[in-house]
Short mmCIF file of C-alpha atoms and ligand atoms in Angstrom, two decimals:
data_model
loop_
_atom_site.label_atom_id
_atom_site.label_comp_id
_atom_site.label_asym_id
_atom_site.label_seq_id
_atom_site.Cartn_x
_atom_site.Cartn_y
_atom_site.Cartn_z
CA MET A 28 72.24 -23.73 190.06
CA THR A 29 69.83 -26.18 190.32
CA GLN A 30 70.80 -29.58 192.15
CA GLU A 31 71.60 -31.54 189.32
CA THR A 32 73.87 -28.81 187.91
CA VAL A 33 75.72 -29.13 191.46
CA ALA A 34 75.85 -33.00 190.83
CA ALA A 35 77.31 -32.49 187.47
CA ALA A 36 79.68 -29.59 188.53
CA THR A 37 81.52 -31.70 190.73
CA ASP A 38 82.75 -35.19 190.58
CA ALA A 39 82.79 -35.49 194.63
CA VAL A 40 79.99 -36.86 196.81
CA LEU A 41 78.69 -34.34 199.24
CA ASP A 42 77.35 -34.40 202.39
CA ARG A 43 73.45 -34.46 202.61
CA GLU A 44 73.27 -31.29 204.45
CA GLU A 45 74.98 -29.60 201.24
CA THR A 46 72.25 -30.64 198.84
CA ILE A 47 69.06 -30.34 200.97
CA SER A 48 66.56 -27.45 200.03
CA ARG A 49 66.48 -23.70 202.08
CA ASP A 50 63.55 -24.65 203.75
CA GLU A 51 64.49 -28.07 204.92
CA LEU A 52 67.95 -26.25 206.40
CA GLU A 53 65.56 -23.84 207.87
CA ALA A 54 63.99 -26.08 209.92
CA LEU A 55 66.71 -27.48 210.99
CA GLN A 56 68.64 -24.29 212.50
CA LEU A 57 65.38 -23.62 213.88
CA SER A 58 65.28 -26.40 216.20
CA ARG A 59 69.28 -26.72 216.75
CA LEU A 60 68.82 -22.88 217.14
CA GLN A 61 65.91 -23.48 220.06
CA HIS A 62 68.33 -26.69 221.68
CA THR A 63 71.58 -24.36 221.66
CA VAL A 64 69.95 -21.28 223.10
CA ALA A 65 68.78 -23.52 225.77
CA TYR A 66 71.95 -25.57 226.46
CA ALA A 67 73.74 -21.99 226.81
CA TYR A 68 71.06 -20.60 229.07
CA ASP A 69 71.30 -23.88 231.35
CA ARG A 70 75.33 -23.98 231.80
CA VAL A 71 77.59 -20.89 231.06
CA PRO A 72 76.65 -18.74 233.95
CA LEU A 73 77.28 -16.24 231.51
CA TYR A 74 74.47 -15.81 228.95
CA LYS A 75 72.44 -16.59 231.85
CA ARG A 76 72.91 -13.77 233.23
CA LYS A 77 72.94 -11.42 229.56
CA PHE A 78 69.65 -13.26 228.87
CA ASP A 79 68.21 -12.30 231.67
CA GLU A 80 69.21 -8.63 231.84
CA ALA A 81 67.91 -8.41 228.16
CA GLY A 82 64.64 -9.61 229.31
CA VAL A 83 64.83 -12.63 227.48
CA HIS A 84 64.07 -16.65 227.86
CA PRO A 85 65.13 -19.69 225.33
CA THR A 86 61.27 -20.10 224.99
CA ASP A 87 61.10 -16.73 223.63
CA LEU A 88 62.59 -18.06 220.07
CA ARG A 89 59.72 -19.70 218.09
CA GLU A 90 61.17 -18.62 214.64
CA LEU A 91 64.06 -17.48 213.07
CA SER A 92 63.95 -14.11 213.63
CA ASP A 93 63.77 -14.33 217.03
CA LEU A 94 67.23 -14.71 217.27
CA GLY A 95 67.39 -10.92 216.77
CA LYS A 96 66.05 -10.67 220.49
CA PHE A 97 68.65 -12.54 222.33
CA PRO A 98 71.95 -10.25 223.71
CA PHE A 99 75.29 -10.17 221.44
CA THR A 100 78.70 -12.27 223.04
CA THR A 101 81.75 -10.41 222.21
CA LYS A 102 85.52 -11.09 222.48
CA ASP A 103 85.31 -9.28 225.76
CA ASP A 104 82.81 -11.78 227.09
CA LEU A 105 85.15 -14.08 226.63
CA ARG A 106 88.02 -12.07 228.09
CA LEU A 107 86.09 -11.01 231.11
CA GLU A 108 85.35 -15.19 231.32
CA TYR A 109 89.11 -16.30 230.90
CA PRO A 110 90.16 -19.50 230.78
CA PHE A 111 87.09 -21.17 231.01
CA GLY A 112 84.27 -19.61 232.35
CA MET A 113 81.85 -20.13 228.65
CA PHE A 114 82.73 -23.75 228.26
CA ALA A 115 79.43 -25.13 228.84
CA VAL A 116 80.78 -29.03 229.73
CA PRO A 117 83.11 -30.10 232.66
CA GLN A 118 86.61 -30.37 232.12
CA HIS A 119 87.05 -33.68 231.57
CA GLU A 120 84.82 -33.60 228.64
CA VAL A 121 86.95 -31.13 226.76
CA ALA A 122 88.95 -33.15 224.72
CA ARG A 123 91.05 -30.23 223.09
CA ILE A 124 92.23 -26.21 223.30
CA HIS A 125 92.81 -23.64 221.44
CA ALA A 126 93.39 -19.99 222.00
CA SER A 127 94.45 -16.75 219.81
CA SER A 128 97.29 -15.39 220.35
CA GLY A 129 96.76 -12.67 222.67
CA THR A 130 98.92 -9.77 221.14
CA THR A 131 96.18 -6.91 221.54
CA GLY A 132 94.96 -8.09 225.12
CA ARG A 133 94.81 -11.22 227.45
CA ALA A 134 94.14 -14.31 225.21
CA THR A 135 90.56 -15.99 224.41
CA VAL A 136 90.28 -19.69 225.22
CA VAL A 137 87.87 -21.92 222.64
CA GLY A 138 87.17 -25.55 223.81
CA TYR A 139 86.09 -28.37 222.37
CA THR A 140 84.66 -32.12 223.08
CA LYS A 141 85.34 -34.97 221.22
CA LYS A 142 81.77 -34.40 218.72
CA ASP A 143 83.13 -30.88 218.28
CA LEU A 144 86.62 -31.94 216.59
CA ALA A 145 84.58 -34.02 214.63
CA ASP A 146 82.14 -31.95 213.03
CA TRP A 147 85.12 -29.06 212.72
CA ALA A 148 87.24 -31.27 210.98
CA LYS A 149 83.63 -32.48 208.80
CA LEU A 150 83.24 -28.94 207.81
CA VAL A 151 86.98 -28.23 207.47
CA ALA A 152 86.96 -31.61 205.00
CA ARG A 153 83.24 -30.12 203.35
CA SER A 154 85.13 -26.97 202.74
CA LEU A 155 88.24 -28.31 201.26
CA ARG A 156 86.59 -31.08 199.34
CA ALA A 157 84.40 -27.38 197.76
CA SER A 158 87.48 -25.59 196.65
CA GLY A 159 88.70 -28.93 194.59
CA VAL A 160 90.48 -31.25 197.26
CA ARG A 161 89.87 -35.18 196.94
CA PRO A 162 90.77 -38.22 198.67
CA GLY A 163 93.84 -39.47 197.98
CA MET A 164 95.35 -35.77 197.79
CA LYS A 165 98.87 -34.88 199.30
CA VAL A 166 97.81 -31.90 200.81
CA HIS A 167 100.53 -29.50 202.38
CA ASN A 168 99.30 -27.75 205.24
CA ALA A 169 101.63 -24.56 206.19
CA TYR A 170 99.06 -22.81 208.22
CA GLY A 171 100.40 -22.63 211.92
CA TYR A 172 100.34 -25.63 214.11
CA GLY A 173 99.97 -24.97 218.14
CA LEU A 174 97.43 -23.00 219.91
CA PHE A 175 96.38 -21.45 216.28
CA THR A 176 92.94 -23.27 215.29
CA GLY A 177 94.65 -22.69 211.54
CA GLY A 178 97.15 -25.51 211.82
CA MET A 179 95.07 -28.34 213.36
CA GLY A 180 92.06 -27.61 212.89
CA ALA A 181 92.84 -28.15 208.33
CA HIS A 182 95.06 -30.93 209.47
CA ALA A 183 92.49 -32.87 210.57
CA GLY A 184 89.59 -31.17 208.09
CA ALA A 185 92.27 -33.01 205.31
CA GLU A 186 92.47 -36.43 206.85
CA ALA A 187 89.09 -36.29 207.12
CA LEU A 188 88.32 -36.12 203.41
CA GLY A 189 90.87 -39.40 203.34
CA CYS A 190 94.35 -37.17 201.97
CA THR A 191 97.37 -37.43 203.18
CA VAL A 192 98.37 -35.29 205.27
CA ILE A 193 101.86 -33.11 205.08
CA PRO A 194 101.93 -31.22 208.52
CA ILE A 195 105.05 -28.32 207.89
CA SER A 196 103.43 -25.77 209.54
CA GLY A 197 104.71 -22.02 208.80
CA GLY A 198 108.03 -21.00 208.41
CA GLN A 199 111.24 -22.18 207.02
CA THR A 200 110.37 -21.12 203.75
CA GLU A 201 113.10 -23.09 201.89
CA ARG A 202 112.32 -26.48 203.42
CA GLN A 203 108.83 -25.78 202.15
CA ILE A 204 109.92 -25.05 199.10
CA THR A 205 112.31 -28.31 199.12
CA LEU A 206 109.48 -30.34 200.21
CA ILE A 207 107.13 -29.03 197.57
CA GLN A 208 109.46 -30.26 195.13
CA ASP A 209 110.67 -33.63 196.47
CA PHE A 210 107.07 -34.86 197.65
CA LYS A 211 105.01 -32.86 194.84
CA PRO A 212 101.89 -31.97 196.72
CA ASP A 213 98.51 -31.66 195.33
CA ALA A 214 97.20 -29.27 197.69
CA ILE A 215 98.63 -26.34 199.67
CA LEU A 216 96.82 -24.78 202.80
CA ALA A 217 98.29 -21.15 203.77
CA THR A 218 97.33 -18.02 204.62
CA PRO A 219 97.22 -15.74 200.93
CA THR A 220 100.61 -13.98 201.97
CA TYR A 221 101.98 -16.88 203.39
CA LEU A 222 101.38 -18.19 199.87
CA LEU A 223 103.02 -14.97 198.28
CA THR A 224 106.10 -15.78 200.13
CA ILE A 225 106.27 -19.41 198.68
CA ALA A 226 105.89 -17.60 196.04
CA ASP A 227 108.59 -15.25 195.74
CA ALA A 228 111.30 -17.41 198.03
CA MET A 229 110.81 -19.96 194.59
CA MET A 230 111.32 -16.90 192.13
CA LYS A 231 114.28 -16.13 193.99
CA GLN A 232 115.79 -19.43 193.85
CA GLY A 233 115.28 -20.13 189.95
CA ILE A 234 111.99 -22.15 190.35
CA ASP A 235 108.97 -21.08 188.45
CA PRO A 236 106.41 -21.27 191.11
CA ALA A 237 104.02 -22.42 187.90
CA SER A 238 106.18 -25.31 187.64
CA THR A 239 105.41 -26.96 190.47
CA SER A 240 102.97 -30.22 191.46
CA LEU A 241 100.46 -27.76 193.28
CA LYS A 242 96.90 -27.81 191.46
CA TYR A 243 94.77 -26.07 194.65
CA ALA A 244 94.85 -23.78 197.32
CA VAL A 245 92.64 -22.99 200.77
CA LEU A 246 93.65 -19.57 201.55
CA GLY A 247 92.04 -18.07 204.50
CA ALA A 248 92.65 -16.61 208.22
CA GLU A 249 93.51 -13.05 206.74
CA PRO A 250 91.91 -10.59 203.85
CA TRP A 251 92.71 -11.10 200.24
CA THR A 252 91.15 -9.25 197.16
CA GLU A 253 90.00 -10.69 193.45
CA GLU A 254 93.50 -8.75 192.55
CA MET A 255 95.73 -11.34 195.01
CA ARG A 256 93.75 -14.52 193.71
CA HIS A 257 94.67 -13.83 190.02
CA GLU A 258 98.00 -13.00 191.10
CA LEU A 259 98.59 -16.24 192.81
CA GLU A 260 96.84 -18.47 190.38
CA THR A 261 98.64 -17.00 187.46
CA THR A 262 102.08 -17.25 189.14
CA MET A 263 102.04 -20.46 190.49
CA ASN A 264 99.18 -22.17 188.06
CA ILE A 265 96.57 -23.14 190.60
CA LYS A 266 93.01 -22.36 191.95
CA ALA A 267 93.21 -20.05 194.70
CA CYS A 268 89.77 -21.17 197.12
CA ASP A 269 89.16 -19.38 200.42
CA ILE A 270 87.76 -20.44 203.26
CA TYR A 271 86.85 -18.53 206.06
CA GLY A 272 86.29 -18.96 210.04
CA LEU A 273 87.43 -17.72 213.11
CA SER A 274 88.61 -19.99 217.04
CA GLU A 275 85.81 -18.38 218.91
CA VAL A 276 83.25 -19.85 216.47
CA MET A 277 85.04 -23.05 215.71
CA GLY A 278 88.03 -22.10 213.37
CA PRO A 279 88.86 -22.60 209.81
CA GLY A 280 85.62 -24.28 207.75
CA VAL A 281 82.57 -21.94 209.13
CA ALA A 282 82.43 -21.20 205.28
CA GLY A 283 84.25 -22.73 202.15
CA GLU A 284 84.52 -21.50 198.67
CA ALA A 285 83.82 -23.71 195.58
CA VAL A 286 86.11 -24.22 193.22
CA GLU A 287 83.70 -24.36 190.11
CA THR A 288 82.44 -21.31 190.71
CA GLN A 289 84.74 -18.85 193.13
CA ASP A 290 82.45 -16.40 194.12
CA GLY A 291 82.93 -16.02 197.71
CA SER A 292 82.44 -18.91 200.51
CA HIS A 293 79.46 -20.66 201.34
CA ILE A 294 78.20 -20.52 205.05
CA TRP A 295 77.92 -24.31 206.49
CA GLU A 296 74.23 -22.98 207.62
CA ASP A 297 73.28 -26.06 209.39
CA HIS A 298 76.20 -25.59 212.11
CA PHE A 299 75.93 -22.12 212.42
CA ARG A 300 73.52 -19.37 211.53
CA PRO A 301 74.76 -16.17 210.08
CA GLU A 302 73.52 -12.25 210.38
CA ILE A 303 74.32 -9.26 209.24
CA ILE A 304 74.08 -5.99 211.30
CA ASP A 305 75.03 -2.37 211.29
CA ALA A 306 78.45 -2.23 213.05
CA PHE A 307 77.92 0.84 214.78
CA ASP A 308 74.28 0.41 215.79
CA PRO A 309 74.06 -3.24 216.15
CA THR A 310 70.50 -3.40 217.35
CA VAL A 311 69.88 -3.41 213.34
CA VAL A 312 69.74 -6.39 211.85
CA LEU A 313 70.41 -5.79 208.02
CA GLY A 314 68.66 -7.72 205.40
CA ASP A 315 70.88 -9.77 203.00
CA GLY A 316 73.33 -8.58 200.18
CA GLN A 317 73.60 -5.27 202.75
CA PRO A 318 77.12 -4.71 203.97
CA GLY A 319 77.98 -5.06 207.58
CA GLU A 320 79.66 -6.80 210.41
CA LEU A 321 79.05 -10.63 210.71
CA VAL A 322 77.33 -11.73 213.69
CA PHE A 323 76.85 -16.33 214.15
CA THR A 324 75.31 -18.10 215.92
CA SER A 325 76.91 -21.74 216.54
CA LEU A 326 74.35 -24.45 216.39
CA THR A 327 75.85 -27.76 217.61
CA LYS A 328 79.04 -26.89 219.39
CA GLU A 329 78.88 -28.56 222.94
CA ALA A 330 82.04 -27.30 224.86
CA LEU A 331 81.94 -23.74 224.15
CA PRO A 332 78.16 -22.73 222.10
CA ILE A 333 78.06 -19.23 221.24
CA ILE A 334 75.02 -17.15 221.09
CA ARG A 335 75.44 -14.01 218.05
CA TYR A 336 79.15 -13.83 218.51
CA ARG A 337 80.10 -9.76 216.92
CA THR A 338 83.01 -11.12 214.58
CA LYS A 339 83.78 -7.44 213.63
CA ASP A 340 84.74 -8.74 209.98
CA LEU A 341 82.69 -6.74 207.71
CA SER A 342 80.93 -8.53 204.74
CA ARG A 343 77.63 -9.16 203.87
CA LEU A 344 75.00 -12.61 203.05
CA LEU A 345 74.43 -13.65 199.14
CA PRO A 346 71.89 -16.73 197.92
CA GLY A 347 73.67 -19.80 197.45
CA THR A 348 75.10 -20.86 194.48
CA ALA A 349 76.71 -23.95 193.96
CA ARG A 350 75.66 -24.92 197.12
CA PRO A 351 71.85 -23.61 197.31
CA ALA A 352 70.74 -23.76 200.52
CA HIS A 353 73.74 -22.24 202.27
CA ARG A 354 74.26 -18.87 201.60
CA ARG A 355 77.70 -17.31 200.72
CA MET A 356 79.40 -14.55 202.24
CA GLY A 357 81.02 -11.38 200.35
CA ARG A 358 84.33 -11.14 200.55
CA ILE A 359 85.75 -9.67 203.65
CA THR A 360 86.33 -5.94 202.96
CA GLY A 361 88.01 -5.49 206.45
CA ARG A 362 87.50 -5.73 210.20
CA SER A 363 85.74 -2.87 211.81
CA ASP A 364 88.96 -2.58 214.21
CA ASP A 365 91.56 -2.51 211.44
CA MET A 366 89.76 0.54 209.35
CA ILE A 367 92.16 3.66 209.09
CA ILE A 368 90.38 6.60 209.80
CA LEU A 369 92.25 9.52 207.30
CA ARG A 370 90.78 12.82 207.82
CA GLY A 371 87.31 11.48 207.90
CA VAL A 372 88.11 8.90 205.13
CA ASN A 373 87.60 4.71 205.68
CA LEU A 374 89.77 3.00 204.76
CA PHE A 375 91.18 -0.91 204.98
CA PRO A 376 94.25 -2.57 203.59
CA SER A 377 92.30 -4.47 201.35
CA GLN A 378 91.74 -1.61 199.86
CA ILE A 379 94.93 -0.58 198.55
CA GLU A 380 96.10 -4.27 197.64
CA GLU A 381 92.87 -4.07 194.87
CA ILE A 382 94.52 -1.14 193.52
CA ALA A 383 97.91 -1.33 193.55
CA LEU A 384 97.75 -5.29 192.29
CA ARG A 385 96.13 -3.51 189.04
CA ILE A 386 99.66 -1.46 188.09
CA PRO A 387 101.91 -3.77 186.44
CA GLU A 388 104.71 -2.51 188.29
CA LEU A 389 103.71 -2.78 191.43
CA SER A 390 104.26 -6.03 193.61
CA PRO A 391 101.79 -7.12 196.21
CA HIS A 392 104.61 -6.46 198.91
CA PHE A 393 103.24 -3.41 200.67
CA GLN A 394 103.04 -1.56 204.22
CA LEU A 395 100.80 1.45 205.69
CA GLU A 396 102.74 3.21 208.01
CA LEU A 397 100.70 5.91 209.78
CA THR A 398 101.75 8.93 211.41
CA ARG A 399 101.32 12.37 212.97
CA PRO A 400 103.78 14.64 211.88
CA GLU A 401 105.28 16.64 215.05
CA GLY A 402 103.14 19.98 215.50
CA GLN A 403 100.17 18.77 213.08
CA ARG A 404 96.86 17.56 214.10
CA MET A 405 96.52 15.50 210.65
CA ASP A 406 97.72 12.15 210.09
CA GLN A 407 99.44 11.15 206.99
CA LEU A 408 99.49 7.65 205.39
CA THR A 409 102.55 6.42 203.90
CA VAL A 410 102.15 3.14 201.79
CA ARG A 411 105.52 1.38 201.34
CA ILE A 412 105.20 -0.68 198.11
CA GLU A 413 107.91 -2.71 196.78
CA ARG A 414 108.49 -2.65 192.86
CA ARG A 415 107.93 -5.64 190.28
CA ASP A 416 111.86 -7.16 189.33
CA ALA A 417 112.56 -5.24 186.00
CA VAL A 418 111.36 -1.81 187.08
CA THR A 419 113.26 1.27 185.91
CA THR A 420 113.39 4.38 188.93
CA GLU A 421 111.63 6.39 185.85
CA GLY A 422 109.13 3.30 186.38
CA SER A 423 108.64 2.92 190.09
CA ALA A 424 108.25 7.29 190.10
CA ALA A 425 105.29 6.87 187.18
CA ALA A 426 103.74 3.73 189.56
CA ALA A 427 103.72 5.72 192.45
CA LYS A 428 102.34 8.65 191.25
CA ILE A 429 99.68 6.64 189.58
CA LEU A 430 98.70 4.48 192.55
CA GLN A 431 98.69 7.84 194.77
CA GLN A 432 96.30 9.17 192.59
CA GLN A 433 93.88 5.76 192.14
CA ILE A 434 94.23 5.84 195.94
CA LYS A 435 92.79 9.30 196.14
CA ILE A 436 89.97 8.44 193.08
CA HIS A 437 88.28 5.77 194.88
CA VAL A 438 89.09 5.87 197.75
CA GLY A 439 89.64 9.40 198.76
CA SER A 440 92.36 10.10 200.93
CA SER A 441 95.52 11.52 200.59
CA CYS A 442 98.39 9.40 201.02
CA SER A 443 101.96 9.44 199.90
CA VAL A 444 103.63 6.52 198.27
CA ASP A 445 107.16 5.15 198.33
CA VAL A 446 107.87 2.51 195.99
CA VAL A 447 110.78 0.53 197.58
CA GLU A 448 113.54 -2.51 195.89
CA PRO A 449 112.26 -5.77 195.74
CA GLY A 450 112.41 -7.97 198.68
CA SER A 451 113.22 -5.17 201.26
CA LEU A 452 109.88 -4.92 203.38
CA GLU A 453 109.15 -7.63 205.76
CA ARG A 454 107.27 -11.56 204.82
CA SER A 455 104.27 -13.12 205.79
CA ASN A 456 104.60 -16.23 207.82
CA GLY A 457 101.00 -16.42 208.27
CA LYS A 458 98.87 -13.79 209.56
CA LEU A 459 100.50 -10.66 207.60
CA ARG A 460 100.81 -7.33 209.38
CA ARG A 461 99.81 -4.86 207.00
CA ILE A 462 99.32 -1.56 209.44
CA TYR A 463 102.58 0.17 211.11
CA ASP A 464 100.63 2.83 213.50
CA MET A 465 103.52 4.84 214.79
CA ARG A 466 100.84 7.90 215.59
CA PRO A 467 101.49 9.32 219.34
CA LYS A 468 99.61 6.55 221.52
CA GLY A 469 96.84 8.70 223.92
O1 DLL B 4 92.56 -17.12 211.40
C1 DLL B 4 91.03 -19.21 211.58
C2 DLL B 4 91.11 -19.46 210.18
C3 DLL B 4 92.46 -20.43 209.98
C4 DLL B 4 90.33 -19.05 209.42
C5 DLL B 4 92.64 -20.40 208.40
C6 DLL B 4 90.99 -19.80 207.80
C7 DLL B 4 92.03 -20.42 207.55
P1 DLL B 4 91.34 -16.59 214.18
O2 DLL B 4 93.23 -16.35 214.39
O3 DLL B 4 90.40 -16.36 215.42
O4 DLL B 4 91.01 -17.70 213.51
O5 DLL B 4 90.95 -15.33 213.22
C8 DLL B 4 89.68 -14.94 212.88
O6 DLL B 4 90.68 -13.94 211.32
O7 DLL B 4 87.56 -13.11 212.13
C9 DLL B 4 88.99 -12.92 210.39
O8 DLL B 4 89.49 -11.47 210.63
C10 DLL B 4 90.34 -13.41 209.60
N1 DLL B 4 89.79 -14.27 208.51
C11 DLL B 4 89.92 -15.90 209.08
N2 DLL B 4 89.91 -16.45 207.28
C12 DLL B 4 89.10 -15.39 206.82
C13 DLL B 4 88.83 -15.02 204.66
C14 DLL B 4 91.50 -17.70 211.89
N3 DLL B 4 88.70 -16.23 204.06
C15 DLL B 4 89.48 -13.71 211.93
N4 DLL B 4 89.37 -14.33 204.64
C16 DLL B 4 88.10 -13.61 211.28
C17 DLL B 4 89.11 -12.65 205.57
C18 DLL B 4 89.52 -13.74 207.56
N5 DLL B 4 89.02 -12.82 206.66
#
């Protein structure tokens, strides 16, 4: 897309950085990157130690490709430096703290200066605007508020854009439905599976989810597929776009999708430099288009500069379209630590979502259970999935067989499929847990 068609495709006034040329953007990235590595080295002992051990110095960063010489940062580094060891500013300059839930180990703690909060709000506003949200619209924010970055991050962004924010947070689904009907919001911000929960609960109450005032949904915080987009768009009569981010790098708004193209989120490269590496051999930096693990370096952050953070998210970098200078990320197929290895075959929950949603008898509500039956060395995968409402017992049995065959063909794994009653599986309140690993530990 040329800059003229960008302007024609959107009635919004864009940030200057959204419309600059790739050359101009890369020049900006280089100067910001040089500043960031020097700033991190001078202010955060962990970075000084790691750079010294790797034999690199901030002055070695002369061009963008030199970034590959610098060491990675991982979640373990943040855990080791718990709680504030990675902060680059004195505590009184930290305006806000967020943290991960810590369900899989020590929580990771992140901090923001006033300027970081302003930049974050600006990038969330930019992402929401790209996804169709406009100043003056009413925005129902169903991301969880609290230490999770979703609620407050989305809130500040919607406010910065000039919207009227309804800070409902996640959960209390009945109340969400009442407020959607009474306040008549234009847009909803939620995880895709929580929006599904809301739509499902509306249908149970006899409300047609397509009849609400909602026109836009900006969905993220967990992997979702094109099939799920289709499901949500058709049942709710909305345009659904992706928003991506992670707390260690900022929170929501690291990347956002344009409603006019709906072809993956544009990474806001004036604030983050992305790379793709081979998840199994991180010394290999891959070229654009190649699938691998996303790595981010912050370019403007003050409280928590982050150098080459390994996200574990599997994706690829694609050329910019609606925002030509900013590369897009392909849909996240999964996280490397969410990958199920079943008898040598790699499998992600999103692959099951993709296949199941193409079978009309099956709903998007499913769980994956991994077991190792006693005395056996082989793992067993059971896909437990709800049938759609009007489907008969025979219809369910036939659909189970098709799903099993399709998984075998497209993924290469044998599994059993259990089609269950509508409403019998746990519903999402935010990030949905898909995998239930019941295998003996150790
Ligand atoms: O989930 C930030 C966020 C909030 C993003 C609201 C979008 C909307 P964390 O809790 O740190 O932060 O989890 C980050 O969630 O590494 C991905 O694995 C996953 N994730 C986030 N957005 C997407 C997305 C927030 N659009 C982790 N598609 C990331 C797929 C996503 N996965």
